[in-house]
Amino acid sequence: MEGFQVVSRGPLSSPLTGSVPVGGAKNSALKLMAASLLAVGRTVVTNVPDILDVHVMARLLQELGCTVRVSTGSTTEDASTTEDAPNGSSRTGTLEVSIDVPAELGHEAPYDLVRRLRASISVLGPLVARCGRAKVALPGGDNIGSRGLDMHITGLHELGAQVRIEHGFVVAEVPDRLRGANLWLDFPSVGATENLVMAAVLAAGTTVIDNVAREPEISDLCEMLVAMGADIEGITTSTLTVRGVDELRPVEHATVPDRIVSGTWAFAAAVAGGELTVSGGRARHLDIVLDKLASAGGSVSADADGFTVRVDKRLESFDVVTLPYPGFPTDLQPFAMTLAAVSDGTAMITENVFEARFMFAQELARLGADLRTDGHHAVVRGKPVLSGAPVVAHDIRAGAALVLAGLAADGTTVVAESHHIDRGYPRFAETLRRLGVEVERVELPDLAP
Ligand code: UD1
């Protein structure tokens, strides 16, 4: 098992200085790849992060009959040969993925691939729309909560599909063609919004979906669909109106920059101190986060190419409530908790999106954080310094946050199961090392069951 080993003397002891480039968003690129299924021909997705999940999605599209080529700047690889190289041969961390979609698609997404990637559920909508049927294994993914599919299923049913769960698969069949309907989501679910929009673009008639998620990754997907010939109104708002068309055409599309990776680097500067420029990061997608860091005593400046966070003293604690966009992102909550653990004062952190995110709190407590959780609230009392220890990453964001906690800890912190970090962050340890952090990848004995 792989781990990351970080050695530090605590916050501000070794400030991070320099510039970090941020590539395309994982949570967008995977959906853009799935959306390629909607048009026969070659779709090219650029600015794709070089992470394992992208290679798993490429394998899934191949399984459905597509020819997928992943190129890393100077080299092109068949998708099936790159899957085992989390950070591939790319030095930039950015890929171009070219997907040739045949007229006749397979309709079955097998468990072996789907269990490795929660986002594979996003092939459900396109497959139903294109093939009139889909059989997609129930997904696995992060250990951050129950992550239901009821809104995906109800929405597809409203659009005219017969949907059932059978032997670990979601099976959907459309007797004729999907037909437009008025839909309403109980909660602005990112995955359900994406699946339903991708189904509705090829339905007969108009679909209105209310209370949709408004994350920048959703707008990115909608913009690509519009470039493909879809008719979508209300992009960036809570109501999407989709007028179905008969067919879509393939396009080339550049993935929106990753606001969660950008936010992670903002928190890295806040936790360790220093002056870090996040180039390519869109400050306007992180308004609440950057505003909180500035109110806590950091200095934040944005320009056309990104933003810079400068922190030269211990920050003041601030409360966080996670909510769908434009609220504070749940994916950055573990970083906010880490910062609170070494800030001046007490912070209340409320997690409204994924109940199991607080598994992370137990690991942070192993590093000496003074915190208490009750349901979906956590109270964190800041201390000047944490204390290095072995800990375990349970998901992508928790893993990266534990590495940052290691920067705020005196001594050695070893984060086991670091493969989670590689699923979301291209070359994370290598980038930190370039910024002056004493961090290395280490081989660890497997954890006992
Ligand atoms: C996506 C992101 C994830 C991010 C999350 C919220 C990807 C691959 N992942 O996940 O990083 O943390 O958005 O910003 O893009 N729910 C239901 N029924 C449903 C659908 C969702 O109960 O049919 C619940 C989930 O269990 C969860 C909440 O709604 O508690 C939010 O889920 P959702 O917004 O769908 O997140 P994902 O698309 O899974």
PDB file of C-alpha atoms in Angstrom, residues 93-319:
ATOM      1  CA  GLY A  93      -1.007  16.732 -15.572  1.00  0.00           C
ATOM      2  CA  THR A  94      -3.310  17.537 -18.497  1.00  0.00           C
ATOM      3  CA  LEU A  95      -4.640  15.153 -21.134  1.00  0.00           C
ATOM      4  CA  GLU A  96      -6.563  15.276 -24.382  1.00  0.00           C
ATOM      5  CA  VAL A  97      -9.159  12.524 -24.720  1.00  0.00           C
ATOM      6  CA  SER A  98     -10.502  11.666 -28.147  1.00  0.00           C
ATOM      7  CA  ILE A  99     -13.604   9.453 -28.254  1.00  0.00           C
ATOM      8  CA  ASP A 100     -14.933   7.868 -31.459  1.00  0.00           C
ATOM      9  CA  VAL A 101     -18.558   6.955 -30.849  1.00  0.00           C
ATOM     10  CA  PRO A 102     -20.112   4.352 -33.168  1.00  0.00           C
ATOM     11  CA  ALA A 103     -23.705   4.386 -34.449  1.00  0.00           C
ATOM     12  CA  GLU A 104     -24.384   1.110 -32.599  1.00  0.00           C
ATOM     13  CA  LEU A 105     -23.489   1.423 -28.923  1.00  0.00           C
ATOM     14  CA  GLY A 106     -23.343  -1.256 -26.249  1.00  0.00           C
ATOM     15  CA  HIS A 107     -25.745  -0.493 -23.399  1.00  0.00           C
ATOM     16  CA  GLU A 108     -24.229  -2.357 -20.456  1.00  0.00           C
ATOM     17  CA  ALA A 109     -21.790  -0.782 -17.966  1.00  0.00           C
ATOM     18  CA  PRO A 110     -20.227  -3.679 -16.025  1.00  0.00           C
ATOM     19  CA  TYR A 111     -19.736  -3.785 -12.269  1.00  0.00           C
ATOM     20  CA  ASP A 112     -15.992  -4.316 -12.544  1.00  0.00           C
ATOM     21  CA  LEU A 113     -15.516  -0.779 -13.918  1.00  0.00           C
ATOM     22  CA  VAL A 114     -18.470   1.010 -12.341  1.00  0.00           C
ATOM     23  CA  ARG A 115     -17.518  -0.011  -8.781  1.00  0.00           C
ATOM     24  CA  ARG A 116     -14.224   1.843  -9.232  1.00  0.00           C
ATOM     25  CA  LEU A 117     -15.863   5.081 -10.290  1.00  0.00           C
ATOM     26  CA  ARG A 118     -19.049   6.591  -8.907  1.00  0.00           C
ATOM     27  CA  ALA A 119     -19.203   8.978 -11.877  1.00  0.00           C
ATOM     28  CA  SER A 120     -19.863   6.036 -14.205  1.00  0.00           C
ATOM     29  CA  ILE A 121     -23.527   6.461 -13.303  1.00  0.00           C
ATOM     30  CA  SER A 122     -23.405   9.460 -15.660  1.00  0.00           C
ATOM     31  CA  VAL A 123     -23.473   7.118 -18.678  1.00  0.00           C
ATOM     32  CA  LEU A 124     -27.032   6.157 -17.670  1.00  0.00           C
ATOM     33  CA  GLY A 125     -28.781   9.233 -19.137  1.00  0.00           C
ATOM     34  CA  PRO A 126     -26.843   9.245 -22.442  1.00  0.00           C
ATOM     35  CA  LEU A 127     -27.331   5.481 -22.938  1.00  0.00           C
ATOM     36  CA  VAL A 128     -31.078   5.663 -22.351  1.00  0.00           C
ATOM     37  CA  ALA A 129     -31.308   8.612 -24.748  1.00  0.00           C
ATOM     38  CA  ARG A 130     -29.166   7.028 -27.467  1.00  0.00           C
ATOM     39  CA  CYS A 131     -29.996   3.299 -27.199  1.00  0.00           C
ATOM     40  CA  GLY A 132     -33.424   3.348 -25.578  1.00  0.00           C
ATOM     41  CA  ARG A 133     -32.031   1.024 -22.919  1.00  0.00           C
ATOM     42  CA  ALA A 134     -29.225   0.896 -20.379  1.00  0.00           C
ATOM     43  CA  LYS A 135     -27.941  -1.530 -17.786  1.00  0.00           C
ATOM     44  CA  VAL A 136     -25.524   0.208 -15.434  1.00  0.00           C
ATOM     45  CA  ALA A 137     -24.094  -1.456 -12.328  1.00  0.00           C
ATOM     46  CA  LEU A 138     -24.831   0.338  -9.075  1.00  0.00           C
ATOM     47  CA  PRO A 139     -21.743   2.473  -8.415  1.00  0.00           C
ATOM     48  CA  GLY A 140     -19.130   2.431  -5.702  1.00  0.00           C
ATOM     49  CA  GLY A 141     -16.843   5.472  -5.336  1.00  0.00           C
ATOM     50  CA  ASP A 142     -15.907   7.421  -2.228  1.00  0.00           C
ATOM     51  CA  ASN A 143     -16.707   6.382   1.318  1.00  0.00           C
ATOM     52  CA  ILE A 144     -18.573   9.602   2.052  1.00  0.00           C
ATOM     53  CA  GLY A 145     -22.179   8.587   2.501  1.00  0.00           C
ATOM     54  CA  SER A 146     -25.100   6.666   1.114  1.00  0.00           C
ATOM     55  CA  ARG A 147     -25.269   8.580  -2.197  1.00  0.00           C
ATOM     56  CA  GLY A 148     -28.701   7.514  -3.367  1.00  0.00           C
ATOM     57  CA  LEU A 149     -29.944   7.377  -6.952  1.00  0.00           C
ATOM     58  CA  ASP A 150     -33.644   7.956  -6.342  1.00  0.00           C
ATOM     59  CA  MET A 151     -33.715  11.332  -8.134  1.00  0.00           C
ATOM     60  CA  HIS A 152     -31.935   9.893 -11.183  1.00  0.00           C
ATOM     61  CA  ILE A 153     -34.444   7.042 -11.338  1.00  0.00           C
ATOM     62  CA  THR A 154     -37.589   9.100 -10.689  1.00  0.00           C
ATOM     63  CA  GLY A 155     -36.531  11.666 -13.301  1.00  0.00           C
ATOM     64  CA  LEU A 156     -35.875   9.052 -15.993  1.00  0.00           C
ATOM     65  CA  HIS A 157     -39.208   7.451 -15.160  1.00  0.00           C
ATOM     66  CA  GLU A 158     -40.943  10.820 -15.636  1.00  0.00           C
ATOM     67  CA  LEU A 159     -39.237  11.081 -19.018  1.00  0.00           C
ATOM     68  CA  GLY A 160     -40.891   7.816 -20.042  1.00  0.00           C
ATOM     69  CA  ALA A 161     -38.308   5.155 -19.155  1.00  0.00           C
ATOM     70  CA  GLN A 162     -39.177   2.023 -17.219  1.00  0.00           C
ATOM     71  CA  VAL A 163     -36.491   1.756 -14.567  1.00  0.00           C
ATOM     72  CA  ARG A 164     -35.814  -1.038 -12.085  1.00  0.00           C
ATOM     73  CA  ILE A 165     -32.991  -2.210  -9.853  1.00  0.00           C
ATOM     74  CA  GLU A 166     -32.111  -5.806 -10.632  1.00  0.00           C
ATOM     75  CA  HIS A 167     -29.198  -7.954  -9.437  1.00  0.00           C
ATOM     76  CA  GLY A 168     -27.045  -4.916  -8.600  1.00  0.00           C
ATOM     77  CA  PHE A 169     -27.821  -3.064 -11.824  1.00  0.00           C
ATOM     78  CA  VAL A 170     -29.995  -0.083 -12.722  1.00  0.00           C
ATOM     79  CA  VAL A 171     -31.931  -1.289 -15.764  1.00  0.00           C
ATOM     80  CA  ALA A 172     -33.768   1.312 -17.858  1.00  0.00           C
ATOM     81  CA  GLU A 173     -35.847   0.713 -20.976  1.00  0.00           C
ATOM     82  CA  VAL A 174     -37.791   3.120 -23.147  1.00  0.00           C
ATOM     83  CA  PRO A 175     -40.646   1.586 -25.124  1.00  0.00           C
ATOM     84  CA  ASP A 176     -40.476   4.267 -27.826  1.00  0.00           C
ATOM     85  CA  ARG A 177     -38.535   7.520 -27.327  1.00  0.00           C
ATOM     86  CA  LEU A 178     -38.005   9.583 -24.186  1.00  0.00           C
ATOM     87  CA  ARG A 179     -40.569  12.381 -23.994  1.00  0.00           C
ATOM     88  CA  GLY A 180     -40.224  15.807 -22.400  1.00  0.00           C
ATOM     89  CA  ALA A 181     -41.763  16.335 -18.951  1.00  0.00           C
ATOM     90  CA  ASN A 182     -41.811  18.778 -16.039  1.00  0.00           C
ATOM     91  CA  LEU A 183     -39.404  17.532 -13.369  1.00  0.00           C
ATOM     92  CA  TRP A 184     -38.572  18.774  -9.902  1.00  0.00           C
ATOM     93  CA  LEU A 185     -35.579  17.643  -7.850  1.00  0.00           C
ATOM     94  CA  ASP A 186     -36.010  17.255  -4.062  1.00  0.00           C
ATOM     95  CA  PHE A 187     -32.421  18.445  -3.651  1.00  0.00           C
ATOM     96  CA  PRO A 188     -30.126  20.068  -6.241  1.00  0.00           C
ATOM     97  CA  SER A 189     -28.177  16.865  -6.883  1.00  0.00           C
ATOM     98  CA  VAL A 190     -25.204  17.272  -9.203  1.00  0.00           C
ATOM     99  CA  GLY A 191     -25.355  13.728 -10.609  1.00  0.00           C
ATOM    100  CA  ALA A 192     -29.144  13.679 -11.077  1.00  0.00           C
ATOM    101  CA  THR A 193     -29.126  17.081 -12.819  1.00  0.00           C
ATOM    102  CA  GLU A 194     -26.441  15.866 -15.228  1.00  0.00           C
ATOM    103  CA  ASN A 195     -28.113  12.552 -16.029  1.00  0.00           C
ATOM    104  CA  LEU A 196     -31.510  14.128 -16.587  1.00  0.00           C
ATOM    105  CA  VAL A 197     -30.191  16.915 -18.815  1.00  0.00           C
ATOM    106  CA  MET A 198     -28.254  14.380 -20.892  1.00  0.00           C
ATOM    107  CA  ALA A 199     -31.400  12.272 -21.252  1.00  0.00           C
ATOM    108  CA  ALA A 200     -33.650  15.245 -22.047  1.00  0.00           C
ATOM    109  CA  VAL A 201     -31.527  16.693 -24.875  1.00  0.00           C
ATOM    110  CA  LEU A 202     -32.616  13.864 -27.213  1.00  0.00           C
ATOM    111  CA  ALA A 203     -36.194  13.490 -25.872  1.00  0.00           C
ATOM    112  CA  ALA A 204     -39.271  14.381 -27.909  1.00  0.00           C
ATOM    113  CA  GLY A 205     -40.585  17.739 -26.705  1.00  0.00           C
ATOM    114  CA  THR A 206     -39.643  20.090 -23.894  1.00  0.00           C
ATOM    115  CA  THR A 207     -38.348  19.166 -20.440  1.00  0.00           C
ATOM    116  CA  VAL A 208     -38.294  21.666 -17.595  1.00  0.00           C
ATOM    117  CA  ILE A 209     -36.166  20.644 -14.606  1.00  0.00           C
ATOM    118  CA  ASP A 210     -36.616  22.705 -11.458  1.00  0.00           C
ATOM    119  CA  ASN A 211     -34.271  22.973  -8.467  1.00  0.00           C
ATOM    120  CA  VAL A 212     -31.262  21.783 -10.481  1.00  0.00           C
ATOM    121  CA  ALA A 213     -27.675  21.951  -9.240  1.00  0.00           C
ATOM    122  CA  ARG A 214     -25.810  25.057 -10.459  1.00  0.00           C
ATOM    123  CA  GLU A 215     -22.197  23.946 -10.011  1.00  0.00           C
ATOM    124  CA  PRO A 216     -19.793  25.345 -12.651  1.00  0.00           C
ATOM    125  CA  GLU A 217     -19.269  21.736 -13.828  1.00  0.00           C
ATOM    126  CA  ILE A 218     -22.992  21.549 -14.707  1.00  0.00           C
ATOM    127  CA  SER A 219     -22.720  24.764 -16.735  1.00  0.00           C
ATOM    128  CA  ASP A 220     -19.634  23.336 -18.450  1.00  0.00           C
ATOM    129  CA  LEU A 221     -21.588  20.211 -19.427  1.00  0.00           C
ATOM    130  CA  CYS A 222     -24.573  22.262 -20.639  1.00  0.00           C
ATOM    131  CA  GLU A 223     -22.287  24.486 -22.709  1.00  0.00           C
ATOM    132  CA  MET A 224     -20.752  21.458 -24.397  1.00  0.00           C
ATOM    133  CA  LEU A 225     -24.237  20.050 -25.070  1.00  0.00           C
ATOM    134  CA  VAL A 226     -25.315  23.356 -26.617  1.00  0.00           C
ATOM    135  CA  ALA A 227     -22.204  23.323 -28.843  1.00  0.00           C
ATOM    136  CA  MET A 228     -23.273  19.794 -29.876  1.00  0.00           C
ATOM    137  CA  GLY A 229     -26.616  21.208 -31.017  1.00  0.00           C
ATOM    138  CA  ALA A 230     -28.740  20.859 -27.871  1.00  0.00           C
ATOM    139  CA  ASP A 231     -31.302  23.517 -26.995  1.00  0.00           C
ATOM    140  CA  ILE A 232     -30.900  24.397 -23.294  1.00  0.00           C
ATOM    141  CA  GLU A 233     -32.092  27.562 -21.576  1.00  0.00           C
ATOM    142  CA  GLY A 234     -31.381  28.717 -18.041  1.00  0.00           C
ATOM    143  CA  ILE A 235     -27.748  27.584 -17.771  1.00  0.00           C
ATOM    144  CA  THR A 236     -26.313  28.750 -14.366  1.00  0.00           C
ATOM    145  CA  THR A 237     -29.864  29.136 -12.937  1.00  0.00           C
ATOM    146  CA  SER A 238     -32.007  26.733 -10.865  1.00  0.00           C
ATOM    147  CA  THR A 239     -34.362  25.909 -13.729  1.00  0.00           C
ATOM    148  CA  LEU A 240     -33.229  24.312 -16.976  1.00  0.00           C
ATOM    149  CA  THR A 241     -35.512  24.210 -20.005  1.00  0.00           C
ATOM    150  CA  VAL A 242     -34.415  21.611 -22.537  1.00  0.00           C
ATOM    151  CA  ARG A 243     -36.079  21.395 -25.947  1.00  0.00           C
ATOM    152  CA  GLY A 244     -35.284  17.966 -27.343  1.00  0.00           C
ATOM    153  CA  VAL A 245     -33.570  17.615 -30.721  1.00  0.00           C
ATOM    154  CA  ASP A 246     -33.314  14.578 -33.037  1.00  0.00           C
ATOM    155  CA  GLU A 247     -29.549  14.280 -32.987  1.00  0.00           C
ATOM    156  CA  LEU A 248     -26.378  15.914 -31.755  1.00  0.00           C
ATOM    157  CA  ARG A 249     -23.000  16.356 -33.423  1.00  0.00           C
ATOM    158  CA  PRO A 250     -19.543  15.694 -31.933  1.00  0.00           C
ATOM    159  CA  VAL A 251     -17.424  18.661 -30.819  1.00  0.00           C
ATOM    160  CA  GLU A 252     -14.112  19.618 -29.247  1.00  0.00           C
ATOM    161  CA  HIS A 253     -14.490  21.053 -25.756  1.00  0.00           C
ATOM    162  CA  ALA A 254     -12.033  22.290 -23.085  1.00  0.00           C
ATOM    163  CA  THR A 255     -12.838  21.276 -19.500  1.00  0.00           C
ATOM    164  CA  VAL A 256     -13.539  24.065 -16.978  1.00  0.00           C
ATOM    165  CA  PRO A 257     -10.681  24.575 -14.442  1.00  0.00           C
ATOM    166  CA  ASP A 258     -10.980  22.532 -11.241  1.00  0.00           C
ATOM    167  CA  ARG A 259     -12.346  24.820  -8.520  1.00  0.00           C
ATOM    168  CA  ILE A 260     -11.885  22.153  -5.841  1.00  0.00           C
ATOM    169  CA  VAL A 261      -8.194  21.685  -6.673  1.00  0.00           C
ATOM    170  CA  SER A 262      -7.853  25.507  -6.810  1.00  0.00           C
ATOM    171  CA  GLY A 263      -9.526  25.754  -3.415  1.00  0.00           C
ATOM    172  CA  THR A 264      -7.263  23.033  -2.040  1.00  0.00           C
ATOM    173  CA  TRP A 265      -4.202  25.124  -2.932  1.00  0.00           C
ATOM    174  CA  ALA A 266      -5.813  28.202  -1.354  1.00  0.00           C
ATOM    175  CA  PHE A 267      -6.205  26.206   1.876  1.00  0.00           C
ATOM    176  CA  ALA A 268      -2.655  24.864   1.547  1.00  0.00           C
ATOM    177  CA  ALA A 269      -1.359  28.448   1.698  1.00  0.00           C
ATOM    178  CA  ALA A 270      -3.719  29.221   4.575  1.00  0.00           C
ATOM    179  CA  VAL A 271      -2.650  26.169   6.644  1.00  0.00           C
ATOM    180  CA  ALA A 272       1.095  26.280   5.994  1.00  0.00           C
ATOM    181  CA  GLY A 273       1.490  30.027   5.379  1.00  0.00           C
ATOM    182  CA  GLY A 274       3.252  31.558   2.402  1.00  0.00           C
ATOM    183  CA  GLU A 275       2.322  33.147  -0.902  1.00  0.00           C
ATOM    184  CA  LEU A 276       0.825  30.842  -3.494  1.00  0.00           C
ATOM    185  CA  THR A 277      -0.423  31.760  -6.943  1.00  0.00           C
ATOM    186  CA  VAL A 278      -3.038  29.408  -8.387  1.00  0.00           C
ATOM    187  CA  SER A 279      -2.711  29.901 -12.125  1.00  0.00           C
ATOM    188  CA  GLY A 280      -5.725  28.947 -14.181  1.00  0.00           C
ATOM    189  CA  GLY A 281      -7.964  28.882 -11.074  1.00  0.00           C
ATOM    190  CA  ARG A 282     -11.184  30.892 -11.469  1.00  0.00           C
ATOM    191  CA  ALA A 283     -11.620  33.013  -8.335  1.00  0.00           C
ATOM    192  CA  ARG A 284     -15.289  33.680  -9.173  1.00  0.00           C
ATOM    193  CA  HIS A 285     -16.034  29.951  -8.715  1.00  0.00           C
ATOM    194  CA  LEU A 286     -14.647  30.172  -5.171  1.00  0.00           C
ATOM    195  CA  ASP A 287     -16.226  33.420  -3.969  1.00  0.00           C
ATOM    196  CA  ILE A 288     -17.334  32.205  -0.519  1.00  0.00           C
ATOM    197  CA  VAL A 289     -14.112  30.313   0.142  1.00  0.00           C
ATOM    198  CA  LEU A 290     -11.729  33.128  -0.784  1.00  0.00           C
ATOM    199  CA  ASP A 291     -13.890  35.658   1.024  1.00  0.00           C
ATOM    200  CA  LYS A 292     -13.700  33.603   4.216  1.00  0.00           C
ATOM    201  CA  LEU A 293      -9.914  33.299   3.964  1.00  0.00           C
ATOM    202  CA  ALA A 294      -9.640  37.071   3.472  1.00  0.00           C
ATOM    203  CA  SER A 295     -11.937  37.829   6.450  1.00  0.00           C
ATOM    204  CA  ALA A 296      -9.869  35.470   8.595  1.00  0.00           C
ATOM    205  CA  GLY A 297      -6.744  37.570   7.996  1.00  0.00           C
ATOM    206  CA  GLY A 298      -5.325  36.232   4.717  1.00  0.00           C
ATOM    207  CA  SER A 299      -4.762  38.346   1.664  1.00  0.00           C
ATOM    208  CA  VAL A 300      -6.388  37.289  -1.608  1.00  0.00           C
ATOM    209  CA  SER A 301      -5.952  38.927  -4.995  1.00  0.00           C
ATOM    210  CA  ALA A 302      -7.444  37.742  -8.265  1.00  0.00           C
ATOM    211  CA  ASP A 303      -6.477  38.487 -11.842  1.00  0.00           C
ATOM    212  CA  ALA A 304      -7.457  37.197 -15.267  1.00  0.00           C
ATOM    213  CA  ASP A 305      -5.141  34.190 -15.012  1.00  0.00           C
ATOM    214  CA  GLY A 306      -5.974  33.036 -11.479  1.00  0.00           C
ATOM    215  CA  PHE A 307      -5.514  34.221  -7.918  1.00  0.00           C
ATOM    216  CA  THR A 308      -2.894  34.553  -5.178  1.00  0.00           C
ATOM    217  CA  VAL A 309      -3.333  33.783  -1.483  1.00  0.00           C
ATOM    218  CA  ARG A 310      -0.838  35.227   0.997  1.00  0.00           C
ATOM    219  CA  VAL A 311      -0.819  34.259   4.675  1.00  0.00           C
ATOM    220  CA  ASP A 312       1.926  35.377   7.058  1.00  0.00           C
ATOM    221  CA  LYS A 313       0.221  34.945  10.431  1.00  0.00           C
ATOM    222  CA  ARG A 314      -2.127  32.584  12.225  1.00  0.00           C
ATOM    223  CA  LEU A 315      -5.661  33.069  10.816  1.00  0.00           C
ATOM    224  CA  GLU A 316      -8.821  33.591  12.854  1.00  0.00           C
ATOM    225  CA  SER A 317     -11.359  30.755  13.032  1.00  0.00           C
ATOM    226  CA  PHE A 318     -14.483  30.906  10.875  1.00  0.00           C
ATOM    227  CA  ASP A 319     -17.705  28.895  10.698  1.00  0.00           C
TER     228      ASP A 319
END
